[in-house]
XYZ file of C-alpha atoms in Angstrom:
403
model
C 5.086 292.176 185.904
C 2.691 291.829 188.829
C -0.037 289.354 189.715
C -3.650 290.483 190.085
C -6.661 288.603 191.413
C -9.927 289.260 189.618
C -13.649 288.551 189.750
C -15.443 288.928 186.421
C -18.497 287.750 184.498
C -18.571 286.286 181.011
C -21.102 286.966 178.259
C -23.436 284.314 179.718
C -23.454 285.966 183.158
C -21.292 283.307 184.857
C -18.872 284.500 187.528
C -15.203 283.697 187.058
C -12.327 284.251 189.489
C -8.613 283.799 189.049
C -5.238 285.469 188.791
C -3.582 287.268 185.870
C -0.100 288.689 185.292
C 0.126 292.229 183.936
C 2.228 295.391 184.087
C -0.401 297.254 186.107
C -4.135 297.250 186.866
C -4.956 299.011 183.596
C -3.126 296.335 181.614
C -4.804 293.549 183.629
C -8.255 295.050 183.031
C -7.520 295.355 179.300
C -6.449 291.683 179.071
C -9.623 290.552 180.803
C -11.773 292.730 178.550
C -10.072 291.209 175.494
C -11.136 287.792 176.791
C -14.765 288.935 176.731
C -15.015 289.317 180.511
C -16.647 292.155 182.442
C -14.389 293.011 185.384
C -16.173 293.412 188.718
C -13.230 293.340 191.158
C -9.501 293.589 190.568
C -6.690 293.810 193.144
C -3.039 292.974 193.457
C -2.257 289.593 195.011
C 0.253 291.128 197.432
C -2.314 293.692 198.551
C -4.840 290.960 199.300
C -2.292 288.782 201.057
C -1.272 291.634 203.391
C -4.808 292.028 204.734
C -4.729 291.721 208.557
C -6.290 288.735 210.265
C -9.638 289.318 212.021
C -8.636 287.330 215.120
C -9.578 283.851 216.270
C -13.274 282.937 216.308
C -14.692 280.338 218.660
C -17.276 277.760 217.583
C -20.345 279.861 218.432
C -18.904 282.893 216.629
C -18.147 280.777 213.574
C -21.656 279.321 213.580
C -23.137 282.842 213.614
C -20.897 283.780 210.692
C -21.910 280.741 208.637
C -25.610 281.340 209.370
C -25.343 284.938 208.147
C -23.494 283.895 204.987
C -26.266 281.371 204.324
C -28.909 284.096 204.707
C -26.996 286.398 202.328
C -26.708 283.583 199.784
C -30.437 282.795 199.978
C -31.347 286.460 199.516
C -29.144 286.714 196.382
C -27.481 289.859 197.766
C -23.938 290.655 196.563
C -21.741 288.971 199.153
C -19.591 292.001 200.034
C -22.665 294.204 200.558
C -24.414 291.555 202.637
C -21.339 291.006 204.810
C -21.013 294.718 205.527
C -24.690 294.883 206.456
C -24.206 291.893 208.782
C -21.184 293.606 210.322
C -23.226 296.728 211.000
C -25.939 294.683 212.761
C -23.666 292.338 214.732
C -23.198 293.037 218.453
C -20.287 290.591 218.728
C -17.030 292.452 218.079
C -15.146 289.348 216.919
C -17.859 288.426 214.439
C -18.149 292.059 213.320
C -14.411 292.157 212.501
C -14.716 288.832 210.671
C -17.564 290.128 208.468
C -15.579 293.261 207.630
C -12.477 291.177 206.908
C -14.373 288.894 204.517
C -15.979 291.856 202.756
C -12.573 293.501 202.218
C -11.157 290.265 200.829
C -14.025 289.946 198.349
C -13.570 293.592 197.321
C -9.944 292.759 196.538
C -10.998 290.045 194.084
C -10.816 286.977 196.306
C -13.616 284.450 196.547
C -15.185 283.786 199.931
C -13.470 280.456 200.472
C -10.121 281.931 199.347
C -10.330 284.588 202.062
C -11.067 281.881 204.619
C -8.180 279.704 203.457
C -5.718 282.639 203.529
C -6.650 283.225 207.180
C -7.052 279.617 208.274
C -5.855 280.380 211.801
C -8.760 282.747 212.429
C -11.582 280.297 211.720
C -12.317 276.756 212.937
C -11.171 274.383 210.134
C -14.633 272.992 209.432
C -16.053 276.473 208.761
C -13.896 277.061 205.690
C -14.751 273.518 204.599
C -18.508 274.097 204.916
C -18.391 277.352 202.979
C -16.068 275.905 200.333
C -18.451 272.973 199.889
C -21.467 275.270 199.610
C -19.812 277.636 197.106
C -19.264 274.715 194.725
C -23.017 274.316 194.398
C -25.328 276.484 192.314
C -27.293 277.498 195.432
C -24.927 278.860 198.072
C -27.611 279.873 200.571
C -29.663 276.690 200.477
C -26.660 274.375 200.476
C -24.921 276.224 203.291
C -28.096 276.302 205.378
C -28.521 272.554 204.957
C -24.871 271.911 205.792
C -25.132 274.181 208.827
C -28.193 272.297 210.047
C -26.261 269.025 209.829
C -23.374 270.676 211.690
C -25.732 271.760 214.492
C -27.200 268.274 214.647
C -23.715 266.800 215.050
C -22.868 269.379 217.724
C -26.034 268.599 219.702
C -25.280 264.912 219.399
C -21.749 265.441 220.766
C -23.090 267.267 223.815
C -25.688 264.541 224.383
C -22.961 261.895 224.269
C -20.673 263.897 226.571
C -23.432 264.393 229.138
C -24.326 260.707 228.944
C -20.683 259.789 229.640
C -20.125 262.341 232.411
C -22.881 261.027 234.700
C -21.542 257.434 234.929
C -18.024 258.846 235.327
C -19.241 261.032 238.193
C -20.840 258.005 239.863
C -17.646 255.963 239.424
C -15.614 258.847 240.853
C -17.841 259.036 243.939
C -17.601 255.265 244.359
C -13.819 255.469 244.140
C -13.796 258.197 246.811
C -15.922 256.027 249.136
C -13.674 253.035 248.446
C -10.523 255.006 249.307
C -12.162 256.341 252.480
C -12.941 252.781 253.586
C -9.519 251.406 252.648
C -7.404 254.241 254.064
C -9.340 255.362 257.145
C -11.873 252.789 258.358
C -10.511 249.326 257.545
C -7.043 250.034 259.104
C -8.744 250.865 262.441
C -10.607 247.584 262.399
C -7.428 245.783 261.316
C -5.533 247.022 264.387
C -8.441 246.013 266.588
C -8.471 242.494 265.167
C -4.709 242.239 265.642
C -4.870 243.378 269.275
C -7.565 240.837 270.117
C -5.791 238.136 268.089
C -9.007 237.132 266.389
C -9.291 234.362 263.840
C -10.332 236.121 260.650
C -12.406 234.710 257.808
C -11.099 234.666 254.235
C -13.320 237.641 253.338
C -12.019 239.733 256.242
C -8.402 238.791 255.532
C -8.830 239.786 251.893
C -10.344 243.143 252.861
C -7.517 243.892 255.331
C -4.875 242.939 252.769
C -6.477 245.223 250.144
C -6.493 248.030 252.705
C -2.817 247.444 253.565
C -1.930 247.554 249.863
C -3.825 250.840 249.382
C -2.109 252.384 252.413
C 1.309 251.264 251.144
C 0.647 252.692 247.652
C -0.618 256.050 248.904
C 1.191 256.659 252.181
C 4.070 254.201 252.457
C 7.364 253.673 250.656
C 5.575 252.340 247.564
C 3.778 255.612 246.898
C 6.469 256.488 244.360
C 5.407 253.452 242.345
C 1.893 254.868 242.113
C 3.262 258.284 241.128
C 5.420 256.721 238.401
C 2.479 254.708 237.040
C 0.278 257.836 236.939
C 2.978 259.882 235.201
C 3.616 257.137 232.642
C -0.121 256.870 231.931
C -0.410 260.627 231.395
C 2.682 260.670 229.178
C 1.299 257.771 227.115
C -1.993 259.609 226.575
C -0.158 262.805 225.608
C 1.972 260.868 223.139
C -1.107 259.365 221.532
C -2.814 262.771 221.472
C 0.008 264.898 220.093
C 2.442 262.510 218.388
C -0.148 260.357 216.624
C -2.073 263.523 215.751
C -5.845 264.148 215.688
C -6.473 261.165 213.418
C -4.523 258.813 215.684
C -6.330 260.172 218.734
C -9.699 259.493 217.128
C -8.632 255.943 216.299
C -7.533 255.506 219.917
C -10.903 256.748 221.194
C -12.594 254.383 218.741
C -11.044 251.421 220.569
C -12.257 252.538 224.024
C -14.962 250.376 225.628
C -18.536 251.727 225.559
C -17.654 255.062 223.896
C -15.551 253.597 221.068
C -18.524 252.671 218.860
C -20.069 256.104 219.470
C -16.907 257.816 218.202
C -16.841 255.594 215.125
C -20.562 255.992 214.376
C -20.488 259.788 214.818
C -17.698 260.085 212.252
C -19.614 257.879 209.826
C -22.818 259.878 210.365
C -21.024 263.167 209.647
C -19.461 261.675 206.512
C -22.762 260.289 205.215
C -24.680 263.517 205.900
C -22.136 265.796 204.248
C -21.763 263.570 201.205
C -25.543 263.262 200.776
C -25.993 267.048 200.714
C -23.159 267.616 198.233
C -24.366 264.860 195.916
C -27.903 266.305 196.046
C -26.429 269.531 194.647
C -24.770 267.619 191.773
C -21.192 267.884 193.032
C -19.074 265.171 191.314
C -18.212 262.308 193.650
C -14.402 262.862 193.800
C -14.885 266.580 194.467
C -17.577 265.868 197.067
C -15.133 263.606 198.920
C -12.452 266.323 198.878
C -14.892 268.923 200.208
C -16.129 266.542 202.896
C -12.514 265.999 203.932
C -12.196 269.725 204.654
C -15.591 270.103 206.328
C -15.709 267.239 208.872
C -14.185 267.600 212.343
C -13.015 263.986 212.623
C -9.471 263.962 211.205
C -9.587 260.193 210.817
C -12.625 260.524 208.548
C -10.959 263.485 206.798
C -7.912 261.373 205.908
C -10.183 258.563 204.730
C -12.043 260.991 202.433
C -8.797 262.041 200.751
C -7.850 258.418 200.128
C -11.343 257.676 198.837
C -11.247 260.714 196.508
C -7.982 259.495 194.973
C -9.401 256.007 194.484
C -12.684 257.188 192.973
C -10.807 259.512 190.596
C -8.925 256.432 189.363
C -12.133 254.533 188.612
C -12.683 252.723 191.920
C -16.213 252.508 193.297
C -16.881 254.215 196.617
C -17.933 250.933 198.240
C -14.695 249.222 197.198
C -12.754 252.245 198.432
C -14.440 252.115 201.834
C -13.637 248.436 202.089
C -9.987 249.083 201.219
C -9.429 252.181 203.385
C -11.109 250.716 206.466
C -11.306 253.958 208.515
C -15.117 253.957 208.558
C -17.506 251.349 210.024
C -18.058 248.326 207.806
C -21.821 248.819 208.251
C -21.603 251.750 205.843
C -20.370 249.646 202.934
C -23.647 247.751 202.148
C -25.570 251.049 202.069
C -23.072 252.615 199.668
C -22.906 249.541 197.435
C -26.696 249.389 197.230
C -26.884 253.116 196.431
C -24.318 252.773 193.656
C -26.152 249.825 192.133
C -29.543 251.580 192.257
C -28.173 254.936 191.107
C -29.251 256.701 194.314
C -26.063 257.111 196.341
C -27.348 260.251 198.059
C -30.478 258.484 199.306
C -28.443 255.525 200.544
C -26.101 257.825 202.455
C -29.041 259.626 204.071
C -30.451 256.296 205.194
C -27.036 255.264 206.537
C -26.717 258.489 208.555
C -30.150 257.859 210.101
C -29.069 254.347 211.102
C -25.891 255.661 212.725
C -27.802 258.356 214.601
C -30.229 255.722 215.919
C -27.322 253.579 217.070
C -25.723 256.539 218.815
C -29.046 257.301 220.506
C -29.394 253.739 221.754
C -25.821 253.607 223.057
C -26.241 257.014 224.703
C -29.440 255.842 226.389
C -27.573 252.771 227.605
C -24.846 254.915 229.123
C -27.156 257.435 230.756
C -30.007 255.219 231.998
C -28.712 251.672 232.331
C -25.094 251.961 233.434
C -25.672 254.154 236.565
C -28.086 251.644 238.201
C -25.640 248.833 237.446
C -22.829 250.869 238.998
C -25.001 251.582 242.079
C -25.715 247.858 242.452
C -21.994 247.076 242.440
C -21.371 249.889 244.918
C -24.080 248.504 247.212
C -22.652 244.993 246.974
C -19.174 246.315 247.712
C -20.333 248.217 250.788
C -22.322 245.202 251.993
C -19.244 243.009 251.569
C -17.131 245.466 253.602
C -19.698 245.720 256.413
C -20.124 241.958 256.674
C -16.375 241.311 256.488
C -15.625 243.882 259.212
C -18.415 242.975 261.633
C -18.221 239.173 261.404
C -15.122 239.015 263.667
C -16.754 241.452 266.107
C -19.836 239.258 266.337
C -17.609 236.277 267.030
C -15.737 238.312 269.674
C -18.947 239.376 271.459
C -20.200 235.819 271.350
C -16.949 234.547 272.878
C -17.008 237.132 275.680
C -20.620 236.328 276.576
């Protein structure tokens, strides 16, 4: 006996896929015909499993693939034919191979999301999740296009947040460079001068010289190994959090960081609310919608929360109570969900929640990009003024004494 994967239609025109055990393809086709099914595609499971991988796609390649699949779905073209046409038109060799690979898998009786799952290493994880979510709806093209639009919105938001964070970090880095230049090169020269003239130094000048001596000792003296050890331990700690705690643990760690922590938390909640709203609009049952959202979101912390929520909802728990119990998502989301459940419009409540989270992210991003740099510049100016005054006060006293 061998296993065969099939795609067939019943007497009402509904497509069915699955596997069947038979002696050969003829026997498998006969069994399916006896069930009242019209066989469209039939292939051995081993033959489908041995199909070569198309190679790893990056994010932009995967987005092009999803957009084309959405167009094929909207046009109601047979998927295998549409994928081959897309492959013929594509100028990207990686995407071209991916289209051909998907078309071959469908010809062998696999569904689109099954082909993606069998070659998970070739596609970004969220791509298979988006397509799997869309294929569960009655309108593949429209659902996938809407999901893709939300994905692009989340991607644009991530780049906006990253750019908003990079500018203050660049300013802080430049300030640190100026600080080290003062402490390691300029202040020591003045310190030797003060020592040679045996000047009475003010508390501010003494503090500045002591800070400079400490910086010199940590970077150039015998204590430099202490600084090296601290840096290595910090890097090792971050690597442990990143790789030992896993993606979900890393996201939780980022969620506790000052300034950017709320952004990380809100972005995960916005992605969750958007995805769930789309799936519920297409009449996907709530437990299944949570499972599909778990596969489609990038945030592994949110993904794990979705799986826990799906199990709870399947056992009769409300989504709001589940969110309160799981605790991986912002508490702000719970009142929206509870209100949506009470009013019978959970999808609308989730859409409203996602808008609120996007507005919060926009406000925090504006704070980082427009407010924090001037504040940093003010502190830099005050620091430089303090250094100048502390260094030149003894010189003024010296000139006054000589005159």
